Amino acid sequence: MRRLLRSPLLWTLLSSVVVLVGVTAWLLMDRATSRGDALKTGALAGGAIAALYGLWLNDRRRRTEEDRHEIERSRISDERFAKSIELLGNEADQVRVGAMHSLAGLARTRPEYRQTVLDVLCAYLRRPFEHPSFDPGLDWDDDKEKRAAAERERLVRRAAERLIRDILPHAGTTGPTLSLNLSDARLDKLGLLGRRIGWFGADRCEVLSYLDLTDAQLSGKFLLENATIHGGFELTRARFERKVSLDNTVVARPVDFSVATFEEPPSLEGAKFPAGSVLPEEG
């Protein structure tokens, strides 16, 4: 009985009857209105209540269906994420690249996954990695298979670097701020041109070819300490909005700090730059 009393359908029917009777009785008080017209108008008024209930019921069903689809999408996304993480450990380089692209696609379609996917790609770049270009002392001349495997892994890591750039939002846009943790990573060609980055941490990292921040917007702290950049460090039109620390970092090619904008003077204690570098003016 209590369940019946709480039923919206019951109260809708009762409301329709009350409106039907009330409108009909009110119209019958006017002698100019016939009984047929009064009854017809009352029925229309009562039917309008039922129609409103139907619209509410359809909207409720629609929202329930949307919630069900969202739950299903979340479940599929979680399964896709878990499968991609599993495939990152596959021995075949093409499978690992495919897993990375799957993660990047997930980050594009499901914004809540973006930071997580970036963390995963950064973690992959922190995996132990040996290559003759990074380690000139390696004697792999007689081991062609090992050398080829290292070159394939290098290409996989380049794919991760490109996807990190693709996931990051463009400079000057609004929205969630994404961070990068590349501490202890071995990087080859990391180009973050025209991207907006939050906190950037790359302590003790090693960069073989270049770190390019052209037109990048660094809205969080930029920490690149005890790092080694064997190639170039490009800062053209980069904007650093928080603390910048390059303490004890070594760069092989000249760096021009004058082409970048710093909200705070960068810390360069113990850093080494080659001749031809343009260092920031001391405040």
PDB file of C-alpha atoms in Angstrom:
ATOM      1  CA  MET A   1       0.000   0.000   0.000  1.00  0.00           C
ATOM      2  CA  ARG A   2       2.780   2.416   0.914  1.00  0.00           C
ATOM      3  CA  ARG A   3       4.522   1.649  -2.350  1.00  0.00           C
ATOM      4  CA  LEU A   4       1.312   2.414  -4.229  1.00  0.00           C
ATOM      5  CA  LEU A   5       0.925   5.747  -2.428  1.00  0.00           C
ATOM      6  CA  ARG A   6       4.465   6.714  -3.457  1.00  0.00           C
ATOM      7  CA  SER A   7       3.777   5.919  -7.114  1.00  0.00           C
ATOM      8  CA  PRO A   8       4.055   9.022  -9.387  1.00  0.00           C
ATOM      9  CA  LEU A   9       1.565   7.397 -11.774  1.00  0.00           C
ATOM     10  CA  LEU A  10      -1.121   7.217  -9.076  1.00  0.00           C
ATOM     11  CA  TRP A  11      -0.697  10.859  -8.130  1.00  0.00           C
ATOM     12  CA  THR A  12      -0.678  11.861 -11.789  1.00  0.00           C
ATOM     13  CA  LEU A  13      -3.979  10.075 -12.408  1.00  0.00           C
ATOM     14  CA  LEU A  14      -5.508  11.616  -9.304  1.00  0.00           C
ATOM     15  CA  SER A  15      -4.259  15.069 -10.359  1.00  0.00           C
ATOM     16  CA  SER A  16      -5.736  14.575 -13.841  1.00  0.00           C
ATOM     17  CA  VAL A  17      -9.114  13.622 -12.372  1.00  0.00           C
ATOM     18  CA  VAL A  18      -9.075  16.583  -9.981  1.00  0.00           C
ATOM     19  CA  VAL A  19      -8.177  18.977 -12.804  1.00  0.00           C
ATOM     20  CA  LEU A  20     -10.833  17.433 -15.069  1.00  0.00           C
ATOM     21  CA  VAL A  21     -13.559  17.808 -12.440  1.00  0.00           C
ATOM     22  CA  GLY A  22     -12.390  21.246 -11.299  1.00  0.00           C
ATOM     23  CA  VAL A  23     -12.124  22.786 -14.769  1.00  0.00           C
ATOM     24  CA  THR A  24     -15.411  21.258 -15.887  1.00  0.00           C
ATOM     25  CA  ALA A  25     -17.238  22.496 -12.784  1.00  0.00           C
ATOM     26  CA  TRP A  26     -15.758  25.966 -13.120  1.00  0.00           C
ATOM     27  CA  LEU A  27     -16.810  26.250 -16.769  1.00  0.00           C
ATOM     28  CA  LEU A  28     -20.321  24.983 -16.025  1.00  0.00           C
ATOM     29  CA  MET A  29     -20.771  27.966 -13.743  1.00  0.00           C
ATOM     30  CA  ASP A  30     -20.769  30.040 -16.922  1.00  0.00           C
ATOM     31  CA  ARG A  31     -24.230  29.648 -18.510  1.00  0.00           C
ATOM     32  CA  ALA A  32     -22.770  30.527 -21.915  1.00  0.00           C
ATOM     33  CA  THR A  33     -20.693  27.313 -21.858  1.00  0.00           C
ATOM     34  CA  SER A  34     -22.379  24.094 -22.846  1.00  0.00           C
ATOM     35  CA  ARG A  35     -21.843  20.874 -20.935  1.00  0.00           C
ATOM     36  CA  GLY A  36     -20.091  19.332 -23.901  1.00  0.00           C
ATOM     37  CA  ASP A  37     -17.612  22.197 -24.216  1.00  0.00           C
ATOM     38  CA  ALA A  38     -16.980  22.226 -20.487  1.00  0.00           C
ATOM     39  CA  LEU A  39     -16.348  18.502 -20.415  1.00  0.00           C
ATOM     40  CA  LYS A  40     -14.075  18.716 -23.474  1.00  0.00           C
ATOM     41  CA  THR A  41     -12.024  21.555 -21.971  1.00  0.00           C
ATOM     42  CA  GLY A  42     -11.770  19.741 -18.646  1.00  0.00           C
ATOM     43  CA  ALA A  43     -10.593  16.609 -20.421  1.00  0.00           C
ATOM     44  CA  LEU A  44      -7.908  18.584 -22.250  1.00  0.00           C
ATOM     45  CA  ALA A  45      -6.711  20.098 -18.972  1.00  0.00           C
ATOM     46  CA  GLY A  46      -6.607  16.692 -17.298  1.00  0.00           C
ATOM     47  CA  GLY A  47      -4.860  15.222 -20.340  1.00  0.00           C
ATOM     48  CA  ALA A  48      -2.206  17.942 -20.138  1.00  0.00           C
ATOM     49  CA  ILE A  49      -1.286  16.702 -16.653  1.00  0.00           C
ATOM     50  CA  ALA A  50      -0.915  13.180 -18.003  1.00  0.00           C
ATOM     51  CA  ALA A  51       1.125  14.488 -20.933  1.00  0.00           C
ATOM     52  CA  LEU A  52       3.491  16.294 -18.545  1.00  0.00           C
ATOM     53  CA  TYR A  53       3.928  13.044 -16.631  1.00  0.00           C
ATOM     54  CA  GLY A  54       4.738  11.284 -19.897  1.00  0.00           C
ATOM     55  CA  LEU A  55       7.384  13.894 -20.732  1.00  0.00           C
ATOM     56  CA  TRP A  56       8.909  13.550 -17.259  1.00  0.00           C
ATOM     57  CA  LEU A  57       8.908   9.773 -17.554  1.00  0.00           C
ATOM     58  CA  ASN A  58      10.606   9.896 -20.964  1.00  0.00           C
ATOM     59  CA  ASP A  59      13.236  12.295 -19.643  1.00  0.00           C
ATOM     60  CA  ARG A  60      13.878  10.028 -16.682  1.00  0.00           C
ATOM     61  CA  ARG A  61      14.258   7.034 -18.987  1.00  0.00           C
ATOM     62  CA  ARG A  62      16.628   9.025 -21.201  1.00  0.00           C
ATOM     63  CA  ARG A  63      18.810  10.015 -18.269  1.00  0.00           C
ATOM     64  CA  THR A  64      18.813   6.444 -16.981  1.00  0.00           C
ATOM     65  CA  GLU A  65      19.870   5.231 -20.421  1.00  0.00           C
ATOM     66  CA  GLU A  66      22.607   7.862 -20.609  1.00  0.00           C
ATOM     67  CA  ASP A  67      23.878   6.834 -17.185  1.00  0.00           C
ATOM     68  CA  ARG A  68      23.901   3.215 -18.285  1.00  0.00           C
ATOM     69  CA  HIS A  69      25.836   4.107 -21.439  1.00  0.00           C
ATOM     70  CA  GLU A  70      28.306   6.176 -19.387  1.00  0.00           C
ATOM     71  CA  ILE A  71      28.882   3.271 -17.019  1.00  0.00           C
ATOM     72  CA  GLU A  72      29.416   0.992 -20.010  1.00  0.00           C
ATOM     73  CA  ARG A  73      31.821   3.488 -21.605  1.00  0.00           C
ATOM     74  CA  SER A  74      33.767   3.741 -18.359  1.00  0.00           C
ATOM     75  CA  ARG A  75      33.970  -0.039 -18.116  1.00  0.00           C
ATOM     76  CA  ILE A  76      35.203  -0.337 -21.704  1.00  0.00           C
ATOM     77  CA  SER A  77      37.714   2.480 -21.139  1.00  0.00           C
ATOM     78  CA  ASP A  78      39.038   0.797 -17.993  1.00  0.00           C
ATOM     79  CA  GLU A  79      39.436  -2.495 -19.844  1.00  0.00           C
ATOM     80  CA  ARG A  80      41.133  -0.738 -22.755  1.00  0.00           C
ATOM     81  CA  PHE A  81      43.507   1.038 -20.381  1.00  0.00           C
ATOM     82  CA  ALA A  82      44.381  -2.164 -18.521  1.00  0.00           C
ATOM     83  CA  LYS A  83      44.960  -4.062 -21.789  1.00  0.00           C
ATOM     84  CA  SER A  84      47.181  -1.292 -23.175  1.00  0.00           C
ATOM     85  CA  ILE A  85      49.263  -1.257 -19.992  1.00  0.00           C
ATOM     86  CA  GLU A  86      49.688  -5.004 -20.308  1.00  0.00           C
ATOM     87  CA  LEU A  87      50.789  -4.703 -23.934  1.00  0.00           C
ATOM     88  CA  LEU A  88      53.474  -2.138 -23.046  1.00  0.00           C
ATOM     89  CA  GLY A  89      55.456  -5.070 -21.675  1.00  0.00           C
ATOM     90  CA  ASN A  90      55.215  -7.037 -24.918  1.00  0.00           C
ATOM     91  CA  GLU A  91      58.483  -8.048 -26.541  1.00  0.00           C
ATOM     92  CA  ALA A  92      57.406  -6.880 -30.017  1.00  0.00           C
ATOM     93  CA  ASP A  93      58.169  -3.212 -30.573  1.00  0.00           C
ATOM     94  CA  GLN A  94      55.190  -2.720 -32.889  1.00  0.00           C
ATOM     95  CA  VAL A  95      52.861  -4.006 -30.161  1.00  0.00           C
ATOM     96  CA  ARG A  96      54.301  -1.536 -27.657  1.00  0.00           C
ATOM     97  CA  VAL A  97      53.854   1.331 -30.118  1.00  0.00           C
ATOM     98  CA  GLY A  98      50.275   0.213 -30.744  1.00  0.00           C
ATOM     99  CA  ALA A  99      49.619   0.154 -27.004  1.00  0.00           C
ATOM    100  CA  MET A 100      50.936   3.710 -26.700  1.00  0.00           C
ATOM    101  CA  HIS A 101      48.685   4.934 -29.498  1.00  0.00           C
ATOM    102  CA  SER A 102      45.744   3.188 -27.844  1.00  0.00           C
ATOM    103  CA  LEU A 103      46.501   5.025 -24.601  1.00  0.00           C
ATOM    104  CA  ALA A 104      46.835   8.324 -26.452  1.00  0.00           C
ATOM    105  CA  GLY A 105      43.476   7.740 -28.161  1.00  0.00           C
ATOM    106  CA  LEU A 106      41.933   7.033 -24.777  1.00  0.00           C
ATOM    107  CA  ALA A 107      43.404  10.288 -23.438  1.00  0.00           C
ATOM    108  CA  ARG A 108      41.852  12.219 -26.320  1.00  0.00           C
ATOM    109  CA  THR A 109      38.363  10.759 -25.904  1.00  0.00           C
ATOM    110  CA  ARG A 110      38.329  10.535 -22.097  1.00  0.00           C
ATOM    111  CA  PRO A 111      39.876  13.709 -20.581  1.00  0.00           C
ATOM    112  CA  GLU A 112      39.982  12.167 -17.106  1.00  0.00           C
ATOM    113  CA  TYR A 113      42.626   9.733 -18.378  1.00  0.00           C
ATOM    114  CA  ARG A 114      45.017  12.349 -19.784  1.00  0.00           C
ATOM    115  CA  GLN A 115      47.223  12.845 -16.739  1.00  0.00           C
ATOM    116  CA  THR A 116      47.293   9.098 -16.065  1.00  0.00           C
ATOM    117  CA  VAL A 117      48.321   8.332 -19.645  1.00  0.00           C
ATOM    118  CA  LEU A 118      51.057  10.988 -19.483  1.00  0.00           C
ATOM    119  CA  ASP A 119      52.319   9.422 -16.258  1.00  0.00           C
ATOM    120  CA  VAL A 120      52.433   6.013 -17.943  1.00  0.00           C
ATOM    121  CA  LEU A 121      54.337   7.311 -20.986  1.00  0.00           C
ATOM    122  CA  CYS A 122      56.795   9.162 -18.753  1.00  0.00           C
ATOM    123  CA  ALA A 123      57.266   6.007 -16.684  1.00  0.00           C
ATOM    124  CA  TYR A 124      58.052   4.088 -19.876  1.00  0.00           C
ATOM    125  CA  LEU A 125      60.785   6.594 -20.697  1.00  0.00           C
ATOM    126  CA  ARG A 126      62.282   5.973 -17.262  1.00  0.00           C
ATOM    127  CA  ARG A 127      62.761   2.282 -18.015  1.00  0.00           C
ATOM    128  CA  PRO A 128      66.397   1.154 -18.283  1.00  0.00           C
ATOM    129  CA  PHE A 129      67.626   1.716 -21.813  1.00  0.00           C
ATOM    130  CA  GLU A 130      71.013   1.127 -23.389  1.00  0.00           C
ATOM    131  CA  HIS A 131      72.000   2.334 -26.818  1.00  0.00           C
ATOM    132  CA  PRO A 132      75.401   3.039 -28.414  1.00  0.00           C
ATOM    133  CA  SER A 133      74.340   6.666 -28.959  1.00  0.00           C
ATOM    134  CA  PHE A 134      73.751   7.101 -25.229  1.00  0.00           C
ATOM    135  CA  ASP A 135      76.564   4.812 -24.154  1.00  0.00           C
ATOM    136  CA  PRO A 136      79.533   5.208 -26.522  1.00  0.00           C
ATOM    137  CA  GLY A 137      81.511   2.691 -24.488  1.00  0.00           C
ATOM    138  CA  LEU A 138      79.217  -0.171 -25.452  1.00  0.00           C
ATOM    139  CA  ASP A 139      80.944  -2.643 -27.735  1.00  0.00           C
ATOM    140  CA  TRP A 140      78.083  -4.004 -29.797  1.00  0.00           C
ATOM    141  CA  ASP A 141      79.794  -4.024 -33.173  1.00  0.00           C
ATOM    142  CA  ASP A 142      79.783  -7.814 -33.299  1.00  0.00           C
ATOM    143  CA  ASP A 143      76.273  -8.210 -31.926  1.00  0.00           C
ATOM    144  CA  LYS A 144      74.034  -6.993 -34.742  1.00  0.00           C
ATOM    145  CA  GLU A 145      70.901  -8.458 -33.189  1.00  0.00           C
ATOM    146  CA  LYS A 146      71.387  -6.605 -29.916  1.00  0.00           C
ATOM    147  CA  ARG A 147      72.164  -3.385 -31.754  1.00  0.00           C
ATOM    148  CA  ALA A 148      69.029  -3.743 -33.921  1.00  0.00           C
ATOM    149  CA  ALA A 149      66.879  -4.403 -30.847  1.00  0.00           C
ATOM    150  CA  ALA A 150      68.253  -1.262 -29.187  1.00  0.00           C
ATOM    151  CA  GLU A 151      67.471   0.778 -32.309  1.00  0.00           C
ATOM    152  CA  ARG A 152      63.904  -0.544 -32.386  1.00  0.00           C
ATOM    153  CA  GLU A 153      63.458   0.380 -28.730  1.00  0.00           C
ATOM    154  CA  ARG A 154      64.802   3.841 -29.511  1.00  0.00           C
ATOM    155  CA  LEU A 155      62.050   4.278 -32.106  1.00  0.00           C
ATOM    156  CA  VAL A 156      59.433   3.114 -29.606  1.00  0.00           C
ATOM    157  CA  ARG A 157      60.650   5.717 -27.141  1.00  0.00           C
ATOM    158  CA  ARG A 158      60.485   8.405 -29.834  1.00  0.00           C
ATOM    159  CA  ALA A 159      56.842   7.438 -30.363  1.00  0.00           C
ATOM    160  CA  ALA A 160      56.229   7.938 -26.637  1.00  0.00           C
ATOM    161  CA  GLU A 161      57.864  11.377 -26.813  1.00  0.00           C
ATOM    162  CA  ARG A 162      55.675  12.423 -29.751  1.00  0.00           C
ATOM    163  CA  LEU A 163      52.511  11.216 -28.047  1.00  0.00           C
ATOM    164  CA  ILE A 164      53.359  13.155 -24.891  1.00  0.00           C
ATOM    165  CA  ARG A 165      53.466  16.300 -27.015  1.00  0.00           C
ATOM    166  CA  ASP A 166      50.199  15.419 -28.748  1.00  0.00           C
ATOM    167  CA  ILE A 167      48.323  14.875 -25.472  1.00  0.00           C
ATOM    168  CA  LEU A 168      49.423  18.162 -23.904  1.00  0.00           C
ATOM    169  CA  PRO A 169      47.091  21.145 -24.504  1.00  0.00           C
ATOM    170  CA  HIS A 170      48.182  24.047 -26.691  1.00  0.00           C
ATOM    171  CA  ALA A 171      49.747  27.113 -25.122  1.00  0.00           C
ATOM    172  CA  GLY A 172      47.302  29.910 -24.416  1.00  0.00           C
ATOM    173  CA  THR A 173      44.326  27.596 -23.942  1.00  0.00           C
ATOM    174  CA  THR A 174      42.337  27.096 -20.757  1.00  0.00           C
ATOM    175  CA  GLY A 175      41.442  23.907 -18.976  1.00  0.00           C
ATOM    176  CA  PRO A 176      43.120  21.349 -16.722  1.00  0.00           C
ATOM    177  CA  THR A 177      46.882  21.689 -16.309  1.00  0.00           C
ATOM    178  CA  LEU A 178      48.889  18.544 -17.046  1.00  0.00           C
ATOM    179  CA  SER A 179      52.274  17.760 -15.552  1.00  0.00           C
ATOM    180  CA  LEU A 180      55.287  15.758 -16.703  1.00  0.00           C
ATOM    181  CA  ASN A 181      57.571  13.698 -14.492  1.00  0.00           C
ATOM    182  CA  LEU A 182      60.610  12.745 -16.552  1.00  0.00           C
ATOM    183  CA  SER A 183      63.131  12.484 -13.739  1.00  0.00           C
ATOM    184  CA  ASP A 184      65.786   9.821 -14.425  1.00  0.00           C
ATOM    185  CA  ALA A 185      64.461   9.357 -17.970  1.00  0.00           C
ATOM    186  CA  ARG A 186      66.557   8.864 -21.075  1.00  0.00           C
ATOM    187  CA  LEU A 187      65.133  11.081 -23.809  1.00  0.00           C
ATOM    188  CA  ASP A 188      65.996  11.297 -27.470  1.00  0.00           C
ATOM    189  CA  LYS A 189      63.964  14.028 -29.190  1.00  0.00           C
ATOM    190  CA  LEU A 190      61.480  15.706 -26.883  1.00  0.00           C
ATOM    191  CA  GLY A 191      59.758  18.573 -28.658  1.00  0.00           C
ATOM    192  CA  LEU A 192      57.045  20.345 -26.662  1.00  0.00           C
ATOM    193  CA  LEU A 193      56.571  23.140 -29.175  1.00  0.00           C
ATOM    194  CA  GLY A 194      53.584  25.369 -28.472  1.00  0.00           C
ATOM    195  CA  ARG A 195      52.295  23.258 -25.576  1.00  0.00           C
ATOM    196  CA  ARG A 196      50.991  24.233 -22.161  1.00  0.00           C
ATOM    197  CA  ILE A 197      52.609  22.343 -19.326  1.00  0.00           C
ATOM    198  CA  GLY A 198      52.083  22.484 -15.596  1.00  0.00           C
ATOM    199  CA  TRP A 199      54.759  21.111 -13.301  1.00  0.00           C
ATOM    200  CA  PHE A 200      57.779  19.836 -15.244  1.00  0.00           C
ATOM    201  CA  GLY A 201      60.279  17.637 -13.443  1.00  0.00           C
ATOM    202  CA  ALA A 202      63.242  16.112 -15.277  1.00  0.00           C
ATOM    203  CA  ASP A 203      65.965  15.859 -12.645  1.00  0.00           C
ATOM    204  CA  ARG A 204      68.879  13.593 -13.561  1.00  0.00           C
ATOM    205  CA  CYS A 205      67.467  12.989 -17.026  1.00  0.00           C
ATOM    206  CA  GLU A 206      69.639  12.538 -20.097  1.00  0.00           C
ATOM    207  CA  VAL A 207      68.710  14.042 -23.469  1.00  0.00           C
ATOM    208  CA  LEU A 208      70.515  12.808 -26.561  1.00  0.00           C
ATOM    209  CA  SER A 209      69.301  15.009 -29.441  1.00  0.00           C
ATOM    210  CA  TYR A 210      67.298  17.977 -28.126  1.00  0.00           C
ATOM    211  CA  LEU A 211      64.779  19.398 -25.686  1.00  0.00           C
ATOM    212  CA  ASP A 212      62.709  21.928 -27.621  1.00  0.00           C
ATOM    213  CA  LEU A 213      60.405  24.284 -25.701  1.00  0.00           C
ATOM    214  CA  THR A 214      59.745  26.734 -28.544  1.00  0.00           C
ATOM    215  CA  ASP A 215      56.519  28.691 -27.857  1.00  0.00           C
ATOM    216  CA  ALA A 216      55.797  26.504 -24.821  1.00  0.00           C
ATOM    217  CA  GLN A 217      53.948  27.804 -21.768  1.00  0.00           C
ATOM    218  CA  LEU A 218      55.307  26.461 -18.471  1.00  0.00           C
ATOM    219  CA  SER A 219      52.681  27.370 -15.880  1.00  0.00           C
ATOM    220  CA  GLY A 220      54.183  25.296 -13.063  1.00  0.00           C
ATOM    221  CA  LYS A 221      57.649  24.807 -11.644  1.00  0.00           C
ATOM    222  CA  PHE A 222      60.326  23.809 -14.145  1.00  0.00           C
ATOM    223  CA  LEU A 223      62.940  21.575 -12.514  1.00  0.00           C
ATOM    224  CA  LEU A 224      65.779  20.329 -14.715  1.00  0.00           C
ATOM    225  CA  GLU A 225      68.541  19.664 -12.211  1.00  0.00           C
ATOM    226  CA  ASN A 226      71.607  17.412 -12.518  1.00  0.00           C
ATOM    227  CA  ALA A 227      70.592  16.677 -16.096  1.00  0.00           C
ATOM    228  CA  THR A 228      72.710  16.194 -19.207  1.00  0.00           C
ATOM    229  CA  ILE A 229      71.652  17.452 -22.632  1.00  0.00           C
ATOM    230  CA  HIS A 230      74.021  16.170 -25.300  1.00  0.00           C
ATOM    231  CA  GLY A 231      72.249  18.159 -28.025  1.00  0.00           C
ATOM    232  CA  GLY A 232      70.313  21.413 -28.078  1.00  0.00           C
ATOM    233  CA  PHE A 233      68.121  23.170 -25.538  1.00  0.00           C
ATOM    234  CA  GLU A 234      65.755  25.484 -27.437  1.00  0.00           C
ATOM    235  CA  LEU A 235      63.868  28.189 -25.523  1.00  0.00           C
ATOM    236  CA  THR A 236      62.595  30.503 -28.280  1.00  0.00           C
ATOM    237  CA  ARG A 237      59.493  32.379 -27.020  1.00  0.00           C
ATOM    238  CA  ALA A 238      59.050  29.937 -24.131  1.00  0.00           C
ATOM    239  CA  ARG A 239      57.215  31.426 -21.124  1.00  0.00           C
ATOM    240  CA  PHE A 240      58.189  30.279 -17.631  1.00  0.00           C
ATOM    241  CA  GLU A 241      55.565  31.442 -15.137  1.00  0.00           C
ATOM    242  CA  ARG A 242      56.976  29.848 -11.985  1.00  0.00           C
ATOM    243  CA  LYS A 243      60.308  28.837 -10.495  1.00  0.00           C
ATOM    244  CA  VAL A 244      62.973  27.553 -12.908  1.00  0.00           C
ATOM    245  CA  SER A 245      65.941  25.532 -11.694  1.00  0.00           C
ATOM    246  CA  LEU A 246      68.716  24.170 -13.914  1.00  0.00           C
ATOM    247  CA  ASP A 247      71.207  23.588 -11.104  1.00  0.00           C
ATOM    248  CA  ASN A 248      74.135  21.355 -12.089  1.00  0.00           C
ATOM    249  CA  THR A 249      72.708  20.757 -15.560  1.00  0.00           C
ATOM    250  CA  VAL A 250      75.144  20.366 -18.450  1.00  0.00           C
ATOM    251  CA  VAL A 251      74.210  21.356 -22.017  1.00  0.00           C
ATOM    252  CA  ALA A 252      76.457  20.544 -24.974  1.00  0.00           C
ATOM    253  CA  ARG A 253      75.265  23.254 -27.367  1.00  0.00           C
ATOM    254  CA  PRO A 254      74.923  27.014 -26.783  1.00  0.00           C
ATOM    255  CA  VAL A 255      71.707  28.107 -25.075  1.00  0.00           C
ATOM    256  CA  ASP A 256      70.076  31.516 -25.560  1.00  0.00           C
ATOM    257  CA  PHE A 257      68.080  32.476 -22.476  1.00  0.00           C
ATOM    258  CA  SER A 258      67.292  35.934 -23.851  1.00  0.00           C
ATOM    259  CA  VAL A 259      64.670  34.554 -26.249  1.00  0.00           C
ATOM    260  CA  ALA A 260      62.538  33.223 -23.352  1.00  0.00           C
ATOM    261  CA  THR A 261      60.405  34.985 -20.744  1.00  0.00           C
ATOM    262  CA  PHE A 262      60.981  34.271 -17.046  1.00  0.00           C
ATOM    263  CA  GLU A 263      58.669  35.482 -14.275  1.00  0.00           C
ATOM    264  CA  GLU A 264      61.436  34.655 -11.795  1.00  0.00           C
ATOM    265  CA  PRO A 265      65.211  34.645 -12.448  1.00  0.00           C
ATOM    266  CA  PRO A 266      66.196  31.038 -13.192  1.00  0.00           C
ATOM    267  CA  SER A 267      68.556  29.241 -10.833  1.00  0.00           C
ATOM    268  CA  LEU A 268      71.713  28.116 -12.683  1.00  0.00           C
ATOM    269  CA  GLU A 269      73.937  27.145  -9.774  1.00  0.00           C
ATOM    270  CA  GLY A 270      76.593  24.704 -10.966  1.00  0.00           C
ATOM    271  CA  ALA A 271      75.126  24.593 -14.496  1.00  0.00           C
ATOM    272  CA  LYS A 272      77.506  24.395 -17.440  1.00  0.00           C
ATOM    273  CA  PHE A 273      76.847  25.923 -20.858  1.00  0.00           C
ATOM    274  CA  PRO A 274      79.295  26.083 -23.782  1.00  0.00           C
ATOM    275  CA  ALA A 275      80.808  29.223 -25.255  1.00  0.00           C
ATOM    276  CA  GLY A 276      78.320  31.271 -27.236  1.00  0.00           C
ATOM    277  CA  SER A 277      75.517  30.809 -24.720  1.00  0.00           C
ATOM    278  CA  VAL A 278      73.495  33.896 -23.718  1.00  0.00           C
ATOM    279  CA  LEU A 279      72.747  33.677 -20.017  1.00  0.00           C
ATOM    280  CA  PRO A 280      69.937  35.583 -18.274  1.00  0.00           C
ATOM    281  CA  GLU A 281      70.833  38.924 -16.782  1.00  0.00           C
ATOM    282  CA  GLU A 282      71.288  38.894 -13.041  1.00  0.00           C
ATOM    283  CA  GLY A 283      68.484  40.649 -11.245  1.00  0.00           C
TER     284      GLY A 283
END
